[in-house]
Short mmCIF file of C-alpha atoms in Angstrom, two decimals:
data_model
loop_
_atom_site.label_atom_id
_atom_site.label_comp_id
_atom_site.label_asym_id
_atom_site.label_seq_id
_atom_site.Cartn_x
_atom_site.Cartn_y
_atom_site.Cartn_z
CA MET A 1 -15.91 -22.18 8.21
CA VAL A 2 -16.49 -20.80 4.70
CA ARG A 3 -18.60 -17.93 6.07
CA LEU A 4 -15.90 -17.11 8.62
CA LEU A 5 -13.25 -16.96 5.88
CA GLU A 6 -15.51 -14.88 3.63
CA GLY A 7 -16.15 -12.48 6.52
CA LEU A 8 -12.45 -12.19 7.30
CA SER A 9 -11.61 -11.55 3.66
CA ALA A 10 -14.38 -8.95 3.33
CA SER A 11 -13.19 -7.18 6.50
CA ILE A 12 -9.63 -6.98 5.19
CA HIS A 13 -10.89 -5.68 1.83
CA ARG A 14 -12.91 -2.98 3.64
CA LEU A 15 -9.94 -1.98 5.80
CA ASN A 16 -7.59 -1.56 2.84
CA GLU A 17 -10.31 0.20 0.85
CA TRP A 18 -10.79 2.67 3.71
CA VAL A 19 -7.05 3.23 4.20
CA GLY A 20 -6.43 3.55 0.46
CA ARG A 21 -9.17 6.09 -0.04
CA GLY A 22 -7.94 8.08 2.95
CA VAL A 23 -4.34 7.98 1.78
CA SER A 24 -5.38 9.09 -1.70
CA TRP A 25 -6.17 12.51 -0.23
CA LEU A 26 -2.50 12.83 0.65
CA THR A 27 -1.86 13.09 -3.09
CA THR A 28 -3.77 16.37 -3.16
CA ALA A 29 -1.85 17.59 -0.12
CA LEU A 30 1.42 16.61 -1.81
CA VAL A 31 0.55 18.54 -4.99
CA VAL A 32 -0.33 21.64 -2.95
CA LEU A 33 2.87 21.30 -0.93
CA VAL A 34 5.06 20.92 -4.03
CA CYS A 35 3.43 24.00 -5.59
CA PHE A 36 4.10 25.91 -2.37
CA ASP A 37 7.70 24.69 -2.37
CA VAL A 38 8.24 25.73 -6.01
CA PHE A 39 6.66 29.13 -5.35
CA THR A 40 8.75 29.86 -2.27
CA ARG A 41 11.96 28.46 -3.73
CA TYR A 42 11.92 30.09 -7.15
CA LEU A 43 9.89 33.24 -6.61
CA LEU A 44 10.84 34.11 -3.05
CA SER A 45 14.29 32.44 -3.03
CA ASP A 46 13.42 30.71 0.24
CA THR A 47 14.14 27.03 0.86
CA SER A 48 12.78 25.09 3.80
CA ALA A 49 14.12 21.74 4.95
CA TRP A 50 10.81 20.86 6.60
CA VAL A 51 8.87 21.42 3.36
CA MET A 52 11.16 19.15 1.35
CA GLU A 53 11.09 16.50 4.06
CA LEU A 54 7.32 16.70 4.34
CA GLU A 55 7.11 16.13 0.57
CA TRP A 56 8.99 12.85 0.77
CA HIS A 57 7.14 11.86 3.95
CA LEU A 58 3.80 12.32 2.18
CA PHE A 59 5.05 10.43 -0.88
CA ALA A 60 6.27 7.60 1.36
CA LEU A 61 2.91 7.43 3.15
CA ILE A 62 1.05 7.32 -0.17
CA PHE A 63 3.28 4.52 -1.42
CA LEU A 64 3.54 2.50 1.79
CA LEU A 65 -0.01 2.75 3.10
CA GLY A 66 -1.49 2.48 -0.38
CA ALA A 67 0.24 -0.84 -1.16
CA GLY A 68 -2.56 -2.97 0.29
CA TYR A 69 -5.16 -0.90 -1.57
CA ALA A 70 -3.25 -1.25 -4.85
CA PHE A 71 -2.96 -5.00 -4.34
CA ARG A 72 -6.66 -5.24 -3.52
CA HIS A 73 -7.44 -3.61 -6.87
CA ASP A 74 -4.86 -5.73 -8.74
CA ARG A 75 -2.70 -2.71 -9.58
CA HIS A 76 0.69 -4.10 -8.61
CA VAL A 77 3.19 -4.89 -11.32
CA ARG A 78 2.85 -8.43 -12.59
CA VAL A 79 4.14 -10.30 -15.62
CA ASP A 80 0.90 -10.77 -17.54
CA LEU A 81 2.51 -12.70 -20.35
CA PHE A 82 0.66 -15.88 -19.34
CA TYR A 83 -1.62 -14.77 -16.52
CA ALA A 84 -3.96 -12.73 -18.74
CA ASP A 85 -4.72 -15.83 -20.83
CA PHE A 86 -5.35 -18.08 -17.81
CA SER A 87 -8.84 -19.22 -16.93
CA PRO A 88 -10.25 -17.67 -13.72
CA ARG A 89 -9.51 -20.93 -11.89
CA ASP A 90 -5.89 -20.96 -13.11
CA GLN A 91 -5.56 -17.29 -12.13
CA ALA A 92 -6.79 -18.19 -8.64
CA LEU A 93 -4.18 -20.97 -8.47
CA ALA A 94 -1.44 -18.56 -9.62
CA ASN A 95 -2.59 -16.02 -7.00
CA LEU A 96 -2.60 -18.69 -4.29
CA LEU A 97 0.89 -19.95 -5.15
CA GLY A 98 2.29 -16.44 -5.64
CA GLY A 99 0.87 -15.35 -2.31
CA ILE A 100 2.24 -18.35 -0.44
CA LEU A 101 5.66 -18.33 -2.09
CA PHE A 102 6.31 -14.60 -2.44
CA LEU A 103 3.85 -12.08 -0.99
CA ILE A 104 3.32 -13.52 2.49
CA PRO A 105 7.01 -14.28 3.19
CA TRP A 106 8.14 -10.91 1.75
CA SER A 107 5.59 -8.95 3.77
CA ALA A 108 6.42 -10.87 6.95
CA LEU A 109 10.15 -10.26 6.43
CA LEU A 110 9.55 -6.56 5.84
CA ILE A 111 7.47 -6.31 9.03
CA TYR A 112 10.16 -8.14 11.00
CA ALA A 113 13.01 -6.02 9.63
CA SER A 114 11.28 -2.65 9.78
CA TYR A 115 9.77 -2.89 13.26
CA ASP A 116 13.09 -2.85 15.12
CA TYR A 117 14.36 -0.15 12.75
CA ALA A 118 11.41 2.07 13.70
CA LEU A 119 11.51 1.14 17.38
CA ILE A 120 15.17 2.10 17.70
CA SER A 121 14.40 5.39 15.96
CA TYR A 122 11.62 6.02 18.50
CA LYS A 123 13.74 5.07 21.51
CA ILE A 124 16.58 7.42 20.57
CA GLY A 125 14.18 10.20 19.62
CA GLU A 126 15.52 10.40 16.09
CA THR A 127 14.83 13.66 14.30
CA SER A 128 15.88 15.08 10.98
CA PRO A 129 19.61 15.62 10.62
CA ASP A 130 18.87 18.84 8.73
CA PRO A 131 18.45 22.11 10.64
CA GLY A 132 14.79 23.06 10.43
CA GLY A 133 13.81 19.52 9.41
CA LEU A 134 10.90 17.50 10.73
CA PRO A 135 10.94 15.98 14.21
CA ALA A 136 9.91 12.41 14.99
CA ARG A 137 11.62 10.53 12.15
CA TYR A 138 10.28 7.31 13.67
CA VAL A 139 6.76 8.09 12.43
CA ILE A 140 7.72 7.54 8.80
CA LYS A 141 9.76 4.48 9.78
CA PHE A 142 6.74 2.94 11.51
CA ALA A 143 4.80 3.58 8.28
CA ILE A 144 7.05 0.97 6.64
CA THR A 145 5.88 -1.60 9.18
CA LEU A 146 2.25 -0.54 8.92
CA GLY A 147 2.31 -0.59 5.12
CA ALA A 148 3.85 -4.08 5.10
CA PHE A 149 1.22 -5.21 7.61
CA LEU A 150 -1.62 -3.88 5.44
CA LEU A 151 -0.09 -5.60 2.41
CA LEU A 152 0.25 -8.83 4.41
CA LEU A 153 -3.41 -8.63 5.43
CA GLN A 154 -4.46 -8.04 1.83
CA GLY A 155 -2.31 -10.99 0.79
CA ILE A 156 -4.14 -13.15 3.32
CA ALA A 157 -7.48 -11.95 1.93
CA SER A 158 -6.25 -12.78 -1.57
CA LEU A 159 -5.24 -16.27 -0.44
CA ILE A 160 -8.66 -16.79 1.13
CA ASP A 161 -10.41 -15.60 -2.03
CA ALA A 162 -8.25 -17.84 -4.23
CA ALA A 163 -8.84 -20.86 -1.99
CA LEU A 164 -12.59 -20.23 -2.00
CA ILE A 165 -12.58 -19.98 -5.81
CA LEU A 166 -10.54 -23.16 -6.16
CA SER A 167 -12.83 -25.02 -3.75
CA GLY A 168 -15.93 -23.87 -5.64
CA HIS A 169 -17.31 -21.75 -2.77
CA LYS A 170 -16.86 -18.44 -4.59
CA GLU A 171 -17.22 -17.21 -8.14
CA PRO A 172 -14.25 -15.33 -9.59
CA ALA A 173 -14.79 -11.58 -9.64
CA PRO A 174 -14.99 -9.99 -13.07
CA PRO A 175 -11.90 -7.95 -13.95
CA GLU A 176 -12.06 -4.30 -12.92
CA SER A 177 -12.61 -1.87 -15.74
CA GLU A 178 -9.65 0.21 -16.80
CA ASP A 179 -11.93 2.62 -18.62
CA LEU A 180 -10.77 6.08 -17.62
CA SER A 181 -13.33 7.97 -19.64
CA LYS A 182 -14.88 11.05 -18.08
CA GLU A 183 -18.10 9.20 -17.16
CA ASN A 184 -16.18 6.69 -15.03
CA LEU A 185 -14.10 9.15 -13.05
#
């Protein structure tokens, strides 16, 4: 059973790692798009609804689909007032309780609420209300559901990891380095 749980956790980690690394390339696309938008708006006096909408669509995809990746790498906002001083075992317990009480229910609620929202958008063929805007508004709405699902999966992996640490079947991982020196980039 332990090997099955370890395999499931590792698979979820790999999935969110793959999605996160893929989504990170959207940041480059967003920078290029914003530069294009600034150039056309201020130098050519031309404004495009589709460019502005694509900017916020890309930002939303980065944020939504990157949530599981950020959680996997412990980059979500947390009150570290006490947590940083906890032993690895106490941190695992805090992660287990936080996941059960907050992350899993929140993610499940977000999936539940956003799925119908996106499905209705798809069924009515919702498009941008702006002339020249992007078609298929439902795509970005389904990204809410997908992002919440990836976060839920990563929360499950975190619960598995915490339970394995608490049961003595896994050693706590060392904290990730926050060294942003040139050699580590």
